Short mmCIF file of C-alpha atoms in Angstrom, two decimals:
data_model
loop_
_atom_site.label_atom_id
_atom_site.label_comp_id
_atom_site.label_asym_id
_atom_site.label_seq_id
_atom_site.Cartn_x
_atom_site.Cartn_y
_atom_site.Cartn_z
CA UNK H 1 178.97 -75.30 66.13
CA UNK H 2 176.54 -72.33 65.41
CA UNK H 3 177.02 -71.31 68.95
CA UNK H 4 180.86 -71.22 68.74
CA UNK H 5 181.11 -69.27 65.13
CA UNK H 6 178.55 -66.54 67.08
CA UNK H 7 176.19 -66.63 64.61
CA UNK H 8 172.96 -64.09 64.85
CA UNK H 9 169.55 -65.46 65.84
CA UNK H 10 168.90 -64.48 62.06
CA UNK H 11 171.32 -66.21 60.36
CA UNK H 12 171.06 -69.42 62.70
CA UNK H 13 167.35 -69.79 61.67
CA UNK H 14 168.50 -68.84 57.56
CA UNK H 15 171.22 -72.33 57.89
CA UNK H 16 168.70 -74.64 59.73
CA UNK H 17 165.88 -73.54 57.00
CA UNK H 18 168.40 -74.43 54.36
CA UNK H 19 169.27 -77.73 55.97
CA UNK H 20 165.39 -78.43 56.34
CA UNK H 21 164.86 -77.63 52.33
CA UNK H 22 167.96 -79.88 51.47
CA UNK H 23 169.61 -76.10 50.15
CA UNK H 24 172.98 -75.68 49.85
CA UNK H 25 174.15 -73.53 52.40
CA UNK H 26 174.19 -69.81 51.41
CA UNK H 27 178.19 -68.22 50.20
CA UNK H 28 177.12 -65.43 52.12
CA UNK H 29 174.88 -65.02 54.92
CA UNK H 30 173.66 -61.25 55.28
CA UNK H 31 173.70 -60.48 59.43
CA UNK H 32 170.22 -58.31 59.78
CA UNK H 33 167.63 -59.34 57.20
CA UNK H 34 166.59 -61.74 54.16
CA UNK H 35 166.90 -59.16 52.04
CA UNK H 36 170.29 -59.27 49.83
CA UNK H 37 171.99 -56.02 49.48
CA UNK H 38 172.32 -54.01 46.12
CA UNK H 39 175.67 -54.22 44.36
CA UNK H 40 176.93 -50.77 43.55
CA UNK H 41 176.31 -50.01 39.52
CA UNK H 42 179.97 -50.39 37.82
CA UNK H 43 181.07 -47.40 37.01
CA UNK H 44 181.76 -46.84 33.09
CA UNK H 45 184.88 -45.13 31.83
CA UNK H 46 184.72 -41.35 30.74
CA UNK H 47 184.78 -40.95 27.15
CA UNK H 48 187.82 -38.40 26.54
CA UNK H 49 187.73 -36.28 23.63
CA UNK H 50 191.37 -36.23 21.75
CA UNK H 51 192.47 -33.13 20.22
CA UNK H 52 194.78 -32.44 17.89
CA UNK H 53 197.84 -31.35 19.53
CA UNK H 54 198.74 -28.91 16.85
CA UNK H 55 196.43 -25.77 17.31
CA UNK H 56 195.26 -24.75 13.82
CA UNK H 57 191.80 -25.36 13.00
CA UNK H 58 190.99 -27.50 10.10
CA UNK H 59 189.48 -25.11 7.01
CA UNK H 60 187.45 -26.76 4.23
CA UNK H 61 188.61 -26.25 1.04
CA UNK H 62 186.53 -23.68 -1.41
CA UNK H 63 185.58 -26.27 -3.27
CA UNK H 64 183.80 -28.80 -0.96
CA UNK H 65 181.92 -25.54 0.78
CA UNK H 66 180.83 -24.58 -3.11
CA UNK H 67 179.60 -28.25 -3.57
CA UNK H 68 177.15 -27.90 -0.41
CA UNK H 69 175.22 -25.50 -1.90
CA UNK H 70 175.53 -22.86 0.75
CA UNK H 71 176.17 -20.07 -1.65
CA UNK H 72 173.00 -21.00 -4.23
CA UNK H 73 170.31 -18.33 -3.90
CA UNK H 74 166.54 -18.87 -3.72
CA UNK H 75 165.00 -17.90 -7.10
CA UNK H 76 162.69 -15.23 -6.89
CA UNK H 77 158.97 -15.95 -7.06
CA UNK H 78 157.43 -13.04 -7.72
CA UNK H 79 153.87 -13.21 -5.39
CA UNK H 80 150.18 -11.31 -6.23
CA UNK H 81 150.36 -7.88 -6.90
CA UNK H 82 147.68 -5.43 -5.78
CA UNK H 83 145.46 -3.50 -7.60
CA UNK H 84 146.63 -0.64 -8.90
CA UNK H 85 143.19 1.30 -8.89
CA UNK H 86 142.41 0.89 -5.42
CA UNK H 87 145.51 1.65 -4.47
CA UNK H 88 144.92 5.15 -5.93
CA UNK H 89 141.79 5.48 -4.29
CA UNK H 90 143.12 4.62 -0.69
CA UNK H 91 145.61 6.98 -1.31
CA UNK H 92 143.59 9.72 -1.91
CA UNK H 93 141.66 9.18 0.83
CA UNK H 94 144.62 9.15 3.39
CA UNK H 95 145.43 12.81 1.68
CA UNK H 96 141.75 14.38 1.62
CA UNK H 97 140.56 13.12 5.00
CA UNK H 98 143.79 11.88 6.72
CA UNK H 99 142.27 8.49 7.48
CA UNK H 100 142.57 5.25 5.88
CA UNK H 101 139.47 3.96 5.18
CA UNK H 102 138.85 0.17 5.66
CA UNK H 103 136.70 -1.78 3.69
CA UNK H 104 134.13 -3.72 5.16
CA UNK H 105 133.13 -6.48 4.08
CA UNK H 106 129.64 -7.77 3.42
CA UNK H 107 128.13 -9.88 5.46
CA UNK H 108 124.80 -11.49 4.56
CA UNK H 109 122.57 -10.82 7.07
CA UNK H 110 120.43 -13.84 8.30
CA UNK H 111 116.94 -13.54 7.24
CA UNK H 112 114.93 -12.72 9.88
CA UNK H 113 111.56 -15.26 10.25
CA UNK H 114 109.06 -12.74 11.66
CA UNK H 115 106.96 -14.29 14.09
CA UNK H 116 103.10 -13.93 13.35
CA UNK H 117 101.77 -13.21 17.04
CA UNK H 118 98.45 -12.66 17.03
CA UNK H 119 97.28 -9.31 18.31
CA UNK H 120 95.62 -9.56 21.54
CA UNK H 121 92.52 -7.29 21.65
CA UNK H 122 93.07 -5.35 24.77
CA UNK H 123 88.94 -5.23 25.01
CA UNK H 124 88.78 -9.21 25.08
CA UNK H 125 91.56 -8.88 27.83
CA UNK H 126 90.05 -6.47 29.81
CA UNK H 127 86.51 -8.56 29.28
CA UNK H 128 88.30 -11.77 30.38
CA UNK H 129 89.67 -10.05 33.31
CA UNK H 130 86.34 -8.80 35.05
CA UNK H 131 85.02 -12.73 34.26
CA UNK H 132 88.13 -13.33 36.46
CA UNK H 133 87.09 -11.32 39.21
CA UNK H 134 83.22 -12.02 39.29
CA UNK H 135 84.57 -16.11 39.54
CA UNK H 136 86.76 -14.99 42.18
CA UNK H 137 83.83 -13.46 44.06
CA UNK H 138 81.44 -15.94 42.88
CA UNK H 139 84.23 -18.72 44.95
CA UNK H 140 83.91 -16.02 47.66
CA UNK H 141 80.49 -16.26 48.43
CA UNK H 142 80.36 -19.97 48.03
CA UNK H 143 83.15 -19.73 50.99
CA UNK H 144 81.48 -17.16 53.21
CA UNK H 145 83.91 -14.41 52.36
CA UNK H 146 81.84 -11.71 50.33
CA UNK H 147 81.81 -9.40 52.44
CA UNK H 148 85.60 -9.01 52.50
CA UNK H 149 86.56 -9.33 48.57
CA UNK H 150 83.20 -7.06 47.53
CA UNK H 151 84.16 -3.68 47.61
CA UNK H 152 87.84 -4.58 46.04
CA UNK H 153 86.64 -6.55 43.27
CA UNK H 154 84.04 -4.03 42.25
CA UNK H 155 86.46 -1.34 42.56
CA UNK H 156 88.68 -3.35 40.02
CA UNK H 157 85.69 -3.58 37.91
CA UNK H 158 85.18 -0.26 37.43
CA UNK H 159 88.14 0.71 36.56
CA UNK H 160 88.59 -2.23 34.09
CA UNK H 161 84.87 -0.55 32.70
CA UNK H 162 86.32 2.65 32.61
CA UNK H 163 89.62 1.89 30.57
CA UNK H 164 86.99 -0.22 28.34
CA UNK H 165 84.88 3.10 27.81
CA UNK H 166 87.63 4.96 26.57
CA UNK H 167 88.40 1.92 24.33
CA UNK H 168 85.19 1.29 22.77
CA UNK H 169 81.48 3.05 23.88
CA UNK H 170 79.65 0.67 22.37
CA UNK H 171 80.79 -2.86 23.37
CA UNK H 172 81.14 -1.32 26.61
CA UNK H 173 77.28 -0.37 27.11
CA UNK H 174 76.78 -3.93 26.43
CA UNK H 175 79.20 -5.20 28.78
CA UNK H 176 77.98 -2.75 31.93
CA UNK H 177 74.31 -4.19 31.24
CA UNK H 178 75.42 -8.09 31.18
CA UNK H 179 77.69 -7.00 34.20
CA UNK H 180 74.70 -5.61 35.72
CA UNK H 181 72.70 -8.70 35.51
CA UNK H 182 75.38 -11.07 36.87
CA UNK H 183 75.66 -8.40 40.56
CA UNK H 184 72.16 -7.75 40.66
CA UNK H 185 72.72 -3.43 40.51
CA UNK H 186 72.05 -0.77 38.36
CA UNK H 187 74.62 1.42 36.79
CA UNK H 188 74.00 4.95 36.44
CA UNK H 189 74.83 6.64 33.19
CA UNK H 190 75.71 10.06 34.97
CA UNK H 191 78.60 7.92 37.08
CA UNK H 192 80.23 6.87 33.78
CA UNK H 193 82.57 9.79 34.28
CA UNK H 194 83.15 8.90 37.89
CA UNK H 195 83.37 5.27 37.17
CA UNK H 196 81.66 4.17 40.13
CA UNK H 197 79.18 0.82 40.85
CA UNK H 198 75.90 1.78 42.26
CA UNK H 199 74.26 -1.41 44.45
#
């Protein structure tokens, strides 16, 4: 019977699945898939607007527009007037110097913590930096590497010395003689214009 009505492959296996499930069989049977198709939306009526057929607007009476209170007026609130004295005074400027001049206000300026750094000695730095250098050449000559770093680092020295001299005579006599000791040499009191190291 299937064969006869020409029934798709489809809709053939849709009626024996029914029959299977003990289903009623289907009203309609869509030809190409399971899926059932979407009724179009029904379409609802256009609201029509009715006008009047006789073409004179419709005026409110006086009274009803009165009783709306479109024709009340605000009361007047009178706001913060300005001083009369400065006023005076602005003016006057604007006529002697052709400027207005703004006021500026005062703003409290943060207190400023000052931070207590302690004053390096430049002496002390200059001392520590010659210890620097006779470690450095100390580590030198532990290595094997004298030789090299020698004439550099006692160069540096003397020139440290010689900004130390112009500093402070005193300490610095005492420095040249414990620097003296540490190298072994003897420093000249003629070369303390020249600045140089006598070995």
């Amino acid at each position: 019977m299937m064969q006869e009505s020409k029934l798709t492959c489809f809709q053939q296996r849709h009626l024996v699945n029914c029959m299977k499930r003990g289903d009623a069989f289907p009203v309609h049977c869509y030809p190409t898939s399971s899926r059932e198709p979407e009724f179009p939306k029904p379409v609802l009526p256009k609201i029509i607007l009715t006008t009047s057929l006789c073409g004179r607007p419709h005026l409110r009476p006086a009274e009803i527009c009165r009783a709306g209170n479109a024709y009340i007026r605000e009361k007047f609130k009178p706001q913060a007037t300005r001083d009369i004295e400065k006023e005076k005074e602005r003016l006057q400027n604007i006529l002697a110097t052709g400027k207005d001049k703004v006021e500026k206000k005062t703003q409290k300026k943060p207190v400023k913590v000052e931070e207590t750094v302690p004053e390096v000695d430049r002496f002390n730095e200059l001392v520590n930096e010659i210890q620097d250098r006779q470690n450095f050449l100390s580590e030198m000559k532990a290595l094997g590497q004298s030789k090299a770093y020698q004439g550099i680092i006692q160069t540096e020295i003397s020139q440290k010395l010689r900004e130390m001299e112009m500093i402070d005579k005193q300490r610095t006599a005492e420095l040249k003689g414990a620097i003296a000791k540490s190298f072994n040499i003897s420093i000249k009191d003629d070369n303390r214009s020249t600045g140089h190291v006598d070995q």
